mmCIF file of C-alpha atoms in Angstrom:
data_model
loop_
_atom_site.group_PDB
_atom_site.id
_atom_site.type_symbol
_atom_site.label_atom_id
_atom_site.label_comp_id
_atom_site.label_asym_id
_atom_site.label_seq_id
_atom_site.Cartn_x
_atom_site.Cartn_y
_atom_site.Cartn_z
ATOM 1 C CA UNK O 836 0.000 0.000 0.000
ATOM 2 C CA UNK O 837 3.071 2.487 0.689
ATOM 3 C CA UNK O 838 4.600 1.728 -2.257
ATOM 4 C CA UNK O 839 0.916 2.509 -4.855
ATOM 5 C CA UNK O 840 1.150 6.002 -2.548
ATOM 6 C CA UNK O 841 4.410 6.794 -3.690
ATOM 7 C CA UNK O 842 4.160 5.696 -7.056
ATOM 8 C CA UNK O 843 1.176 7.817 -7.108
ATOM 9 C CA UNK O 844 3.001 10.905 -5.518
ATOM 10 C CA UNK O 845 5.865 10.502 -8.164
ATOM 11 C CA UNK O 846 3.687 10.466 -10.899
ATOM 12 C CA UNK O 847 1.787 13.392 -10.245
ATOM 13 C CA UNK O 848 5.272 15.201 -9.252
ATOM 14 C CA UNK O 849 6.501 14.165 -12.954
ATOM 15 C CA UNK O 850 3.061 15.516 -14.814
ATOM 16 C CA UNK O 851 2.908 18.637 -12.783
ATOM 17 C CA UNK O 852 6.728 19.086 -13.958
ATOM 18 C CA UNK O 853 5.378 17.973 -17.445
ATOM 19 C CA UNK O 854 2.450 21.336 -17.199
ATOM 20 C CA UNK O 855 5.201 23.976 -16.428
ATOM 21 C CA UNK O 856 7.410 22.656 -18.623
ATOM 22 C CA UNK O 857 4.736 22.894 -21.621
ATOM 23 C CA UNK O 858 3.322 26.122 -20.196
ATOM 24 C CA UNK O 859 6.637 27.870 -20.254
ATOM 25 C CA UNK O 860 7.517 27.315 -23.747
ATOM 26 C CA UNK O 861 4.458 27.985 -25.017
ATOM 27 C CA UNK O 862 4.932 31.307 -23.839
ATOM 28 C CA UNK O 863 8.237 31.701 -25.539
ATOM 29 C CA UNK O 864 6.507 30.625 -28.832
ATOM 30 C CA UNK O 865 3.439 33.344 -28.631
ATOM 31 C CA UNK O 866 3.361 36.347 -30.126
ATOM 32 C CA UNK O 867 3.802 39.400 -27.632
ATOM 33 C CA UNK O 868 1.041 41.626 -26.385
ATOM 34 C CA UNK O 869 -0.105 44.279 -29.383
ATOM 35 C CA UNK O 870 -1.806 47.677 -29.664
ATOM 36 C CA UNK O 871 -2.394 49.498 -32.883
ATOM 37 C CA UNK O 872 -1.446 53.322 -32.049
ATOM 38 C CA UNK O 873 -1.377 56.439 -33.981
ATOM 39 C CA UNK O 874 2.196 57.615 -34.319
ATOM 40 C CA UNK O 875 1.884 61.229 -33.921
ATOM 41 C CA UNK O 876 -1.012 61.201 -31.222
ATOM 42 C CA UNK O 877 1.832 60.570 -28.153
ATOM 43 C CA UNK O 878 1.013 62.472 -25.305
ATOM 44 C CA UNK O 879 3.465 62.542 -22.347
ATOM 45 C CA UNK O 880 0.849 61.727 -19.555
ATOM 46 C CA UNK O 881 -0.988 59.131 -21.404
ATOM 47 C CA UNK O 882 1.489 57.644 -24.110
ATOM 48 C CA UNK O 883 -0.016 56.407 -27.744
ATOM 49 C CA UNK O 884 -3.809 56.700 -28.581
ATOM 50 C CA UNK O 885 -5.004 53.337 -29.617
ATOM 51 C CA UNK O 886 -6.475 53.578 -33.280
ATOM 52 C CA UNK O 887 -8.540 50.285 -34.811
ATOM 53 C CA UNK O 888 -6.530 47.575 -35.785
ATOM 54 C CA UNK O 889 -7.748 47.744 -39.486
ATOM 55 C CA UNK O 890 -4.973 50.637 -39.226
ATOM 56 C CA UNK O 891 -2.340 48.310 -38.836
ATOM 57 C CA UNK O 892 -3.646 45.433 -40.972
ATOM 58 C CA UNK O 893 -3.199 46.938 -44.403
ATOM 59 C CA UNK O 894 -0.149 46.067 -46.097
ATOM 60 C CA UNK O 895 3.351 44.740 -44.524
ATOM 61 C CA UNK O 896 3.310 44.100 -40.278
ATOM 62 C CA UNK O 897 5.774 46.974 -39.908
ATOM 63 C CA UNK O 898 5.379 50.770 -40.494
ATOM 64 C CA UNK O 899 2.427 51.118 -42.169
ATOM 65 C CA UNK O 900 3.023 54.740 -42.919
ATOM 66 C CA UNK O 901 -0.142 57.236 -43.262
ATOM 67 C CA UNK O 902 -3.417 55.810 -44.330
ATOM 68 C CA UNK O 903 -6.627 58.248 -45.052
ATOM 69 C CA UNK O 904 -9.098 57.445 -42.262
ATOM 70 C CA UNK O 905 -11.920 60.291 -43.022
ATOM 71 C CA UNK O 906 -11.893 63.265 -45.744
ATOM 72 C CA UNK O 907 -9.386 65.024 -44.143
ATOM 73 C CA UNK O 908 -7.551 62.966 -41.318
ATOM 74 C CA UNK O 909 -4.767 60.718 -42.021
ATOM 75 C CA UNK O 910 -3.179 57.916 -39.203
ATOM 76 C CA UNK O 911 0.626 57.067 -38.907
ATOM 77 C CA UNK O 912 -0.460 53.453 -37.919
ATOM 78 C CA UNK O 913 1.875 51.176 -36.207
ATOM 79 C CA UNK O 914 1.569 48.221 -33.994
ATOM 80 C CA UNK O 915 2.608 48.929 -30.529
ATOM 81 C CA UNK O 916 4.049 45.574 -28.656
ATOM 82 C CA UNK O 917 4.279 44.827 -24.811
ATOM 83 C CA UNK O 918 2.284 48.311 -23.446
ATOM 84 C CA UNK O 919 0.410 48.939 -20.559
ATOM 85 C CA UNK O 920 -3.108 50.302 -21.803
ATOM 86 C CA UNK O 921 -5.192 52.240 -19.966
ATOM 87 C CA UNK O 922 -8.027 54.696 -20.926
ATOM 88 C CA UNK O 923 -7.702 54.296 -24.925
ATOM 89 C CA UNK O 924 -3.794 54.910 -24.295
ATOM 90 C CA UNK O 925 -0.865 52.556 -24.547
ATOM 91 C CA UNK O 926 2.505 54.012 -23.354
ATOM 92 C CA UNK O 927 5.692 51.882 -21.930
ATOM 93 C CA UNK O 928 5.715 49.696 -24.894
ATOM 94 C CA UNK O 929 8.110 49.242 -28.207
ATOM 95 C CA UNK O 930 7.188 49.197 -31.739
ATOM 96 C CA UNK O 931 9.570 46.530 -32.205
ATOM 97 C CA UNK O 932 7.926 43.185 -32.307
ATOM 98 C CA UNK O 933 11.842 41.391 -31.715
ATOM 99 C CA UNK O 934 12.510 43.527 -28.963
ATOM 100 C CA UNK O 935 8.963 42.656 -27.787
ATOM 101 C CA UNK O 936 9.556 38.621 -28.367
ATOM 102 C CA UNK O 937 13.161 39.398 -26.485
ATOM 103 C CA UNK O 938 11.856 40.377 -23.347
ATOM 104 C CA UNK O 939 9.857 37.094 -23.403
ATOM 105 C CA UNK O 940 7.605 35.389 -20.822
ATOM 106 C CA UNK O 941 8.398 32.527 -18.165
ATOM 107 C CA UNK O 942 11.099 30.372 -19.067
ATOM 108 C CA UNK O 943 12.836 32.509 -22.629
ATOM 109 C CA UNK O 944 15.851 32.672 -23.056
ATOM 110 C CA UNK O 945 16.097 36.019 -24.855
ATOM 111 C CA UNK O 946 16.629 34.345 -28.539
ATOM 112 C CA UNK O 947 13.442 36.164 -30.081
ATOM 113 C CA UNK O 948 12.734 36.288 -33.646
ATOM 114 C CA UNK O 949 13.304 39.017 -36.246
ATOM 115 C CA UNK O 950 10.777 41.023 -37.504
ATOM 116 C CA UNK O 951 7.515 40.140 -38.880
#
C-alpha cells in the first residue's frame, strides 16, 4: 500500500513538472502583447492613442506609414508591442515586435525572432 502512494506521488510530481514545462515554452513561442497606435497622437501623460486595428492590418506588419481614415484625417499606424493600456492609451511599450519577443515570458531565453 506504501509503495501505490508513492508511485502515485511521483507520478503526479513528474506531470505537474510535465504542465510547467509545456506552459513555459508555449509562452516563448506566442506572439507578444499588441496595440495598434497612432504615431503622432503621443502624449506625455498618457502615451499612444489606440487607433482600430484595421490601421495596422493593411499592407506589410511593420510601419504602415499614413493611411486616409476620413476626408481630411490621415493615421501614422503602427503596432505597438508589450504596453500597458489604460483609458484608450498605450505608453511603456516598443514598436519593435523582436525587442517585444526578447523580453519574453516565463522560461525565454532572450533568442526572439526578427521582424515580422
Amino acid at each position: 500500500m506504501a509503495e501505490t502512494r508513492r508511485r502515485l506521488r511521483s507520478s503526479t510530481v513528474v506531470l505537474g513538472g510535465m504542465g510547467v514545462l509545456a506552459a513555459a515554452l508555449s509562452a516563448c513561442g506566442s506572439d507578444p502583447d499588441r496595440r495598434c497606435v497612432d504615431r503622432d497622437s503621443y502624449d506625455y501623460i498618457n502615451g499612444y492613442k489606440i487607433v482600430a486595428d484595421k490601421n495596422c492590418n493593411s499592407g506589410s506588419s511593420y510601419g504602415k506609414g499614413r493611411k486616409k481614415t476620413g476626408k481630411t484625417k490621415t493615421t501614422n499606424a503602427d503596432w505597438y508591442y508589450d504596453a500597458d493600456v489604460s483609458g484608450g492609451y498605450a505608453d511603456d511599450g516598443t514598436f519593435s515586435r523582436s525587442e517585444a519577443v526578447d523580453r519574453g515570458g516565463f522560461g525565454c531565453s532572450g533568442s526572439g525572432s526578427g521582424g515580422g
